[in-house]
mmCIF file with all atom_site columns, C-alpha atoms in Angstrom:
data_model
loop_
_atom_site.group_PDB
_atom_site.id
_atom_site.type_symbol
_atom_site.label_atom_id
_atom_site.label_alt_id
_atom_site.label_comp_id
_atom_site.label_asym_id
_atom_site.label_entity_id
_atom_site.label_seq_id
_atom_site.pdbx_PDB_ins_code
_atom_site.Cartn_x
_atom_site.Cartn_y
_atom_site.Cartn_z
_atom_site.occupancy
_atom_site.B_iso_or_equiv
_atom_site.pdbx_formal_charge
_atom_site.auth_seq_id
_atom_site.auth_comp_id
_atom_site.auth_asym_id
_atom_site.auth_atom_id
_atom_site.pdbx_PDB_model_num
ATOM 1   C CA . MET A 1 1   ? -24.282 7.448   11.746  1.00 0.00 ? 1361 MET A CA 1
ATOM 2   C CA . SER A 1 2   ? -24.182 5.236   8.674   1.00 0.00 ? 1362 SER A CA 1
ATOM 3   C CA . SER A 1 3   ? -27.339 3.790   7.189   1.00 0.00 ? 1363 SER A CA 1
ATOM 4   C CA . HIS A 1 4   ? -25.500 0.461   6.873   1.00 0.00 ? 1364 HIS A CA 1
ATOM 5   C CA . SER A 1 5   ? -25.998 -2.003  9.679   1.00 0.00 ? 1365 SER A CA 1
ATOM 6   C CA . ALA A 1 6   ? -23.713 -4.915  10.445  1.00 0.00 ? 1366 ALA A CA 1
ATOM 7   C CA . GLU A 1 7   ? -26.446 -7.301  9.316   1.00 0.00 ? 1367 GLU A CA 1
ATOM 8   C CA . SER A 1 8   ? -26.733 -5.665  5.885   1.00 0.00 ? 1368 SER A CA 1
ATOM 9   C CA . LEU A 1 9   ? -23.048 -6.113  5.104   1.00 0.00 ? 1369 LEU A CA 1
ATOM 10  C CA . SER A 1 10  ? -21.921 -9.169  3.257   1.00 0.00 ? 1370 SER A CA 1
ATOM 11  C CA . GLY A 1 11  ? -19.551 -11.361 5.229   1.00 0.00 ? 1371 GLY A CA 1
ATOM 12  C CA . ASP A 1 12  ? -16.750 -10.096 3.012   1.00 0.00 ? 1372 ASP A CA 1
ATOM 13  C CA . GLU A 1 13  ? -16.993 -6.451  4.095   1.00 0.00 ? 1373 GLU A CA 1
ATOM 14  C CA . GLY A 1 14  ? -17.921 -6.608  7.777   1.00 0.00 ? 1374 GLY A CA 1
ATOM 15  C CA . GLY A 1 15  ? -14.610 -5.108  8.954   1.00 0.00 ? 1375 GLY A CA 1
ATOM 16  C CA . LEU A 1 16  ? -14.428 -2.259  6.461   1.00 0.00 ? 1376 LEU A CA 1
ATOM 17  C CA . GLY A 1 17  ? -14.475 1.362   7.510   1.00 0.00 ? 1377 GLY A CA 1
ATOM 18  C CA . PHE A 1 18  ? -15.600 4.279   5.385   1.00 0.00 ? 1378 PHE A CA 1
ATOM 19  C CA . HIS A 1 19  ? -13.176 6.227   3.222   1.00 0.00 ? 1379 HIS A CA 1
ATOM 20  C CA . ARG A 1 20  ? -12.277 9.728   4.398   1.00 0.00 ? 1380 ARG A CA 1
ATOM 21  C CA . GLY A 1 21  ? -10.365 12.334  2.438   1.00 0.00 ? 1381 GLY A CA 1
ATOM 22  C CA . ALA A 1 22  ? -9.387  12.759  -1.190  1.00 0.00 ? 1382 ALA A CA 1
ATOM 23  C CA . ILE A 1 23  ? -10.131 9.947   -3.631  1.00 0.00 ? 1383 ILE A CA 1
ATOM 24  C CA . ASP A 1 24  ? -7.601  8.591   -6.123  1.00 0.00 ? 1384 ASP A CA 1
ATOM 25  C CA . SER A 1 25  ? -9.712  7.216   -8.982  1.00 0.00 ? 1385 SER A CA 1
ATOM 26  C CA . ALA A 1 26  ? -6.987  4.681   -9.869  1.00 0.00 ? 1386 ALA A CA 1
ATOM 27  C CA . MET A 1 27  ? -7.364  3.139   -6.398  1.00 0.00 ? 1387 MET A CA 1
ATOM 28  C CA . ILE A 1 28  ? -11.135 2.546   -6.639  1.00 0.00 ? 1388 ILE A CA 1
ATOM 29  C CA . THR A 1 29  ? -12.490 -0.951  -7.218  1.00 0.00 ? 1389 THR A CA 1
ATOM 30  C CA . THR A 1 30  ? -15.741 -2.852  -7.411  1.00 0.00 ? 1390 THR A CA 1
ATOM 31  C CA . LYS A 1 31  ? -14.006 -6.199  -6.914  1.00 0.00 ? 1391 LYS A CA 1
ATOM 32  C CA . PRO A 1 32  ? -15.017 -8.131  -3.788  1.00 0.00 ? 1392 PRO A CA 1
ATOM 33  C CA . PRO A 1 33  ? -12.913 -7.008  -0.797  1.00 0.00 ? 1393 PRO A CA 1
ATOM 34  C CA . SER A 1 34  ? -11.119 -10.352 -0.433  1.00 0.00 ? 1394 SER A CA 1
ATOM 35  C CA . VAL A 1 35  ? -10.115 -10.310 -4.119  1.00 0.00 ? 1395 VAL A CA 1
ATOM 36  C CA . ALA A 1 36  ? -8.933  -6.691  -3.958  1.00 0.00 ? 1396 ALA A CA 1
ATOM 37  C CA . MET A 1 37  ? -6.814  -7.350  -0.842  1.00 0.00 ? 1397 MET A CA 1
ATOM 38  C CA . LYS A 1 38  ? -5.335  -10.503 -2.376  1.00 0.00 ? 1398 LYS A CA 1
ATOM 39  C CA . ASN A 1 39  ? -4.267  -8.437  -5.384  1.00 0.00 ? 1399 ASN A CA 1
ATOM 40  C CA . VAL A 1 40  ? -2.763  -5.714  -3.171  1.00 0.00 ? 1400 VAL A CA 1
ATOM 41  C CA . THR A 1 41  ? -0.944  -8.336  -1.068  1.00 0.00 ? 1401 THR A CA 1
ATOM 42  C CA . GLU A 1 42  ? 0.602   -9.915  -4.174  1.00 0.00 ? 1402 GLU A CA 1
ATOM 43  C CA . VAL A 1 43  ? 1.846   -6.523  -5.375  1.00 0.00 ? 1403 VAL A CA 1
ATOM 44  C CA . LEU A 1 44  ? 3.348   -5.637  -1.974  1.00 0.00 ? 1404 LEU A CA 1
ATOM 45  C CA . LYS A 1 45  ? 5.070   -9.028  -1.646  1.00 0.00 ? 1405 LYS A CA 1
ATOM 46  C CA . GLY A 1 46  ? 6.352   -8.756  -5.217  1.00 0.00 ? 1406 GLY A CA 1
ATOM 47  C CA . MET A 1 47  ? 7.907   -5.412  -4.292  1.00 0.00 ? 1407 MET A CA 1
ATOM 48  C CA . GLY A 1 48  ? 9.670   -6.895  -1.254  1.00 0.00 ? 1408 GLY A CA 1
ATOM 49  C CA . VAL A 1 49  ? 7.616   -4.859  1.227   1.00 0.00 ? 1409 VAL A CA 1
ATOM 50  C CA . ASN A 1 50  ? 7.255   -6.305  4.747   1.00 0.00 ? 1410 ASN A CA 1
ATOM 51  C CA . ILE A 1 51  ? 3.572   -6.692  5.650   1.00 0.00 ? 1411 ILE A CA 1
ATOM 52  C CA . GLU A 1 52  ? 2.088   -6.823  9.147   1.00 0.00 ? 1412 GLU A CA 1
ATOM 53  C CA . VAL A 1 53  ? -1.605  -7.727  9.056   1.00 0.00 ? 1413 VAL A CA 1
ATOM 54  C CA . GLU A 1 54  ? -3.445  -5.486  11.537  1.00 0.00 ? 1414 GLU A CA 1
ATOM 55  C CA . SER A 1 55  ? -6.867  -6.694  10.410  1.00 0.00 ? 1415 SER A CA 1
ATOM 56  C CA . GLU A 1 56  ? -8.389  -8.430  7.416   1.00 0.00 ? 1416 GLU A CA 1
ATOM 57  C CA . PHE A 1 57  ? -8.511  -5.169  5.461   1.00 0.00 ? 1417 PHE A CA 1
ATOM 58  C CA . ARG A 1 58  ? -5.666  -3.146  7.025   1.00 0.00 ? 1418 ARG A CA 1
ATOM 59  C CA . TYR A 1 59  ? -1.920  -3.696  6.744   1.00 0.00 ? 1419 TYR A CA 1
ATOM 60  C CA . ARG A 1 60  ? 1.062   -1.925  8.250   1.00 0.00 ? 1420 ARG A CA 1
ATOM 61  C CA . CYS A 1 61  ? 3.882   -2.055  5.712   1.00 0.00 ? 1421 CYS A CA 1
ATOM 62  C CA . VAL A 1 62  ? 7.601   -1.330  5.841   1.00 0.00 ? 1422 VAL A CA 1
ATOM 63  C CA . ARG A 1 63  ? 9.922   -0.762  2.908   1.00 0.00 ? 1423 ARG A CA 1
ATOM 64  C CA . GLU A 1 64  ? 13.346  -1.180  4.478   1.00 0.00 ? 1424 GLU A CA 1
ATOM 65  C CA . LYS A 1 65  ? 16.174  1.224   3.833   1.00 0.00 ? 1425 LYS A CA 1
ATOM 66  C CA . LYS A 1 66  ? 18.280  0.402   0.814   1.00 0.00 ? 1426 LYS A CA 1
ATOM 67  C CA . GLU A 1 67  ? 21.482  -1.110  2.211   1.00 0.00 ? 1427 GLU A CA 1
ATOM 68  C CA . ARG A 1 68  ? 24.846  0.180   1.156   1.00 0.00 ? 1428 ARG A CA 1
ATOM 69  C CA . LEU A 1 69  ? 28.192  -1.563  1.268   1.00 0.00 ? 1429 LEU A CA 1
ATOM 70  C CA . SER A 1 70  ? 31.133  0.397   2.546   1.00 0.00 ? 1430 SER A CA 1
ATOM 71  C CA . SER A 1 71  ? 34.247  -0.191  0.537   1.00 0.00 ? 1431 SER A CA 1
ATOM 72  C CA . GLN A 1 72  ? 37.928  0.604   0.806   1.00 0.00 ? 1432 GLN A CA 1
ATOM 73  C CA . ASP A 1 73  ? 37.717  3.283   -1.884  1.00 0.00 ? 1433 ASP A CA 1
ATOM 74  C CA . GLY A 1 74  ? 35.046  5.217   0.012   1.00 0.00 ? 1434 GLY A CA 1
ATOM 75  C CA . SER A 1 75  ? 32.261  4.644   -2.510  1.00 0.00 ? 1435 SER A CA 1
ATOM 76  C CA . ASN A 1 76  ? 28.837  3.522   -1.365  1.00 0.00 ? 1436 ASN A CA 1
ATOM 77  C CA . ALA A 1 77  ? 27.987  0.547   -3.553  1.00 0.00 ? 1437 ALA A CA 1
ATOM 78  C CA . VAL A 1 78  ? 24.492  -0.895  -3.353  1.00 0.00 ? 1438 VAL A CA 1
ATOM 79  C CA . ALA A 1 79  ? 24.368  -4.350  -1.779  1.00 0.00 ? 1439 ALA A CA 1
ATOM 80  C CA . PRO A 1 80  ? 23.953  -7.071  -4.426  1.00 0.00 ? 1440 PRO A CA 1
ATOM 81  C CA . ARG A 1 81  ? 21.323  -9.033  -2.459  1.00 0.00 ? 1441 ARG A CA 1
ATOM 82  C CA . GLN A 1 82  ? 17.626  -8.734  -3.309  1.00 0.00 ? 1442 GLN A CA 1
ATOM 83  C CA . SER A 1 83  ? 16.720  -5.349  -1.871  1.00 0.00 ? 1443 SER A CA 1
ATOM 84  C CA . PRO A 1 84  ? 13.362  -3.609  -1.528  1.00 0.00 ? 1444 PRO A CA 1
ATOM 85  C CA . PRO A 1 85  ? 12.356  -1.513  -4.526  1.00 0.00 ? 1445 PRO A CA 1
ATOM 86  C CA . SER A 1 86  ? 13.808  1.921   -4.819  1.00 0.00 ? 1446 SER A CA 1
ATOM 87  C CA . GLY A 1 87  ? 13.723  4.411   -7.612  1.00 0.00 ? 1447 GLY A CA 1
ATOM 88  C CA . ASN A 1 88  ? 16.247  6.724   -9.137  1.00 0.00 ? 1448 ASN A CA 1
ATOM 89  C CA . PRO A 1 89  ? 18.188  8.313   -6.250  1.00 0.00 ? 1449 PRO A CA 1
ATOM 90  C CA . ALA A 1 90  ? 17.056  11.728  -7.484  1.00 0.00 ? 1450 ALA A CA 1
ATOM 91  C CA . ASN A 1 91  ? 13.417  10.671  -6.940  1.00 0.00 ? 1451 ASN A CA 1
ATOM 92  C CA . ASP A 1 92  ? 13.776  8.118   -4.122  1.00 0.00 ? 1452 ASP A CA 1
ATOM 93  C CA . PRO A 1 93  ? 16.617  8.259   -1.601  1.00 0.00 ? 1453 PRO A CA 1
ATOM 94  C CA . GLY A 1 94  ? 15.836  4.633   -0.667  1.00 0.00 ? 1454 GLY A CA 1
ATOM 95  C CA . ASP A 1 95  ? 15.045  5.427   2.968   1.00 0.00 ? 1455 ASP A CA 1
ATOM 96  C CA . GLU A 1 96  ? 12.840  3.301   5.197   1.00 0.00 ? 1456 GLU A CA 1
ATOM 97  C CA . VAL A 1 97  ? 9.157   4.064   4.735   1.00 0.00 ? 1457 VAL A CA 1
ATOM 98  C CA . VAL A 1 98  ? 6.376   2.863   7.025   1.00 0.00 ? 1458 VAL A CA 1
ATOM 99  C CA . PHE A 1 99  ? 2.892   3.110   5.561   1.00 0.00 ? 1459 PHE A CA 1
ATOM 100 C CA . SER A 1 100 ? -0.582  1.659   5.973   1.00 0.00 ? 1460 SER A CA 1
ATOM 101 C CA . VAL A 1 101 ? -2.720  0.049   3.304   1.00 0.00 ? 1461 VAL A CA 1
ATOM 102 C CA . GLU A 1 102 ? -6.434  -0.202  4.040   1.00 0.00 ? 1462 GLU A CA 1
ATOM 103 C CA . LEU A 1 103 ? -9.465  -1.154  2.007   1.00 0.00 ? 1463 LEU A CA 1
ATOM 104 C CA . THR A 1 104 ? -12.397 1.147   2.794   1.00 0.00 ? 1464 THR A CA 1
ATOM 105 C CA . ARG A 1 105 ? -15.970 1.530   1.573   1.00 0.00 ? 1465 ARG A CA 1
ATOM 106 C CA . LEU A 1 106 ? -17.157 4.604   -0.269  1.00 0.00 ? 1466 LEU A CA 1
ATOM 107 C CA . ALA A 1 107 ? -20.214 6.165   1.361   1.00 0.00 ? 1467 ALA A CA 1
ATOM 108 C CA . ARG A 1 108 ? -23.450 5.866   -0.624  1.00 0.00 ? 1468 ARG A CA 1
ATOM 109 C CA . LEU A 1 109 ? -21.794 3.667   -3.289  1.00 0.00 ? 1469 LEU A CA 1
ATOM 110 C CA . ASN A 1 110 ? -22.684 0.039   -2.750  1.00 0.00 ? 1470 ASN A CA 1
ATOM 111 C CA . ASP A 1 111 ? -19.957 -2.481  -3.534  1.00 0.00 ? 1471 ASP A CA 1
ATOM 112 C CA . THR A 1 112 ? -17.413 0.262   -4.322  1.00 0.00 ? 1472 THR A CA 1
ATOM 113 C CA . TYR A 1 113 ? -14.156 0.362   -2.383  1.00 0.00 ? 1473 TYR A CA 1
ATOM 114 C CA . SER A 1 114 ? -10.984 2.409   -2.137  1.00 0.00 ? 1474 SER A CA 1
ATOM 115 C CA . VAL A 1 115 ? -7.466  1.194   -1.431  1.00 0.00 ? 1475 VAL A CA 1
ATOM 116 C CA . ASP A 1 116 ? -6.116  3.862   0.916   1.00 0.00 ? 1476 ASP A CA 1
ATOM 117 C CA . ILE A 1 117 ? -2.358  4.154   1.351   1.00 0.00 ? 1477 ILE A CA 1
ATOM 118 C CA . ARG A 1 118 ? -1.052  6.510   4.037   1.00 0.00 ? 1478 ARG A CA 1
ATOM 119 C CA . ARG A 1 119 ? 2.500   7.402   5.006   1.00 0.00 ? 1479 ARG A CA 1
ATOM 120 C CA . LEU A 1 120 ? 3.232   6.841   8.693   1.00 0.00 ? 1480 LEU A CA 1
ATOM 121 C CA . LYS A 1 121 ? 6.999   7.382   8.736   1.00 0.00 ? 1481 LYS A CA 1
ATOM 122 C CA . GLY A 1 122 ? 9.681   8.187   6.217   1.00 0.00 ? 1482 GLY A CA 1
ATOM 123 C CA . LYS A 1 123 ? 10.544  10.770  3.619   1.00 0.00 ? 1483 LYS A CA 1
ATOM 124 C CA . LEU A 1 124 ? 7.746   12.012  1.396   1.00 0.00 ? 1484 LEU A CA 1
ATOM 125 C CA . GLN A 1 125 ? 9.901   11.510  -1.693  1.00 0.00 ? 1485 GLN A CA 1
ATOM 126 C CA . SER A 1 126 ? 10.418  7.800   -0.948  1.00 0.00 ? 1486 SER A CA 1
ATOM 127 C CA . TYR A 1 127 ? 6.747   7.347   -0.029  1.00 0.00 ? 1487 TYR A CA 1
ATOM 128 C CA . LYS A 1 128 ? 5.627   8.962   -3.288  1.00 0.00 ? 1488 LYS A CA 1
ATOM 129 C CA . PHE A 1 129 ? 7.804   6.536   -5.260  1.00 0.00 ? 1489 PHE A CA 1
ATOM 130 C CA . LEU A 1 130 ? 6.231   3.581   -3.433  1.00 0.00 ? 1490 LEU A CA 1
ATOM 131 C CA . TYR A 1 131 ? 2.675   4.918   -3.798  1.00 0.00 ? 1491 TYR A CA 1
ATOM 132 C CA . ASP A 1 132 ? 3.114   5.477   -7.528  1.00 0.00 ? 1492 ASP A CA 1
ATOM 133 C CA . THR A 1 133 ? 4.674   2.027   -7.985  1.00 0.00 ? 1493 THR A CA 1
ATOM 134 C CA . ILE A 1 134 ? 1.844   0.299   -6.103  1.00 0.00 ? 1494 ILE A CA 1
ATOM 135 C CA . ARG A 1 135 ? -0.724  2.357   -8.024  1.00 0.00 ? 1495 ARG A CA 1
ATOM 136 C CA . ASP A 1 136 ? 0.839   1.313   -11.345 1.00 0.00 ? 1496 ASP A CA 1
ATOM 137 C CA . ARG A 1 137 ? 1.085   -2.390  -10.459 1.00 0.00 ? 1497 ARG A CA 1
ATOM 138 C CA . VAL A 1 138 ? -2.184  -3.090  -8.664  1.00 0.00 ? 1498 VAL A CA 1
ATOM 139 C CA . LYS A 1 139 ? -4.999  -3.976  -11.042 1.00 0.00 ? 1499 LYS A CA 1
ATOM 140 C CA . LEU A 1 140 ? -8.233  -2.866  -9.401  1.00 0.00 ? 1500 LEU A CA 1
ATOM 141 C CA . GLY A 1 141 ? -10.422 -2.467  -12.488 1.00 0.00 ? 1501 GLY A CA 1
ATOM 142 C CA . PRO A 1 142 ? -13.062 -4.975  -13.618 1.00 0.00 ? 1502 PRO A CA 1
#
């Protein structure tokens, strides 16, 4: 059991769980949880990712499949409307990806948090593109 009690947590981190698994040092922050999640939310919205808020510090996200237009000549042209981000087709087939984004606490490190992103559905290749893009765009440092 954790040595932290609900009373010892600041109001900002009462709903945070503890991080489990490997740590990505680029996804660690000492910013207050509300500030870190605001930053993550802005990045996700800027990328055109659909966000479903499951709790204050946990989101279920969907990057929709890149739409294609069928044409008379048989080519698959990409739809001209604003579409969710996708990478080079060799690195990202543009498939739908469902993933979770959660802010967690690091055990025994006060006021240190991790943004955990986990793939729930979709091709690994497409997920990796999204993870790397989020990692590059989110500014978690001081």
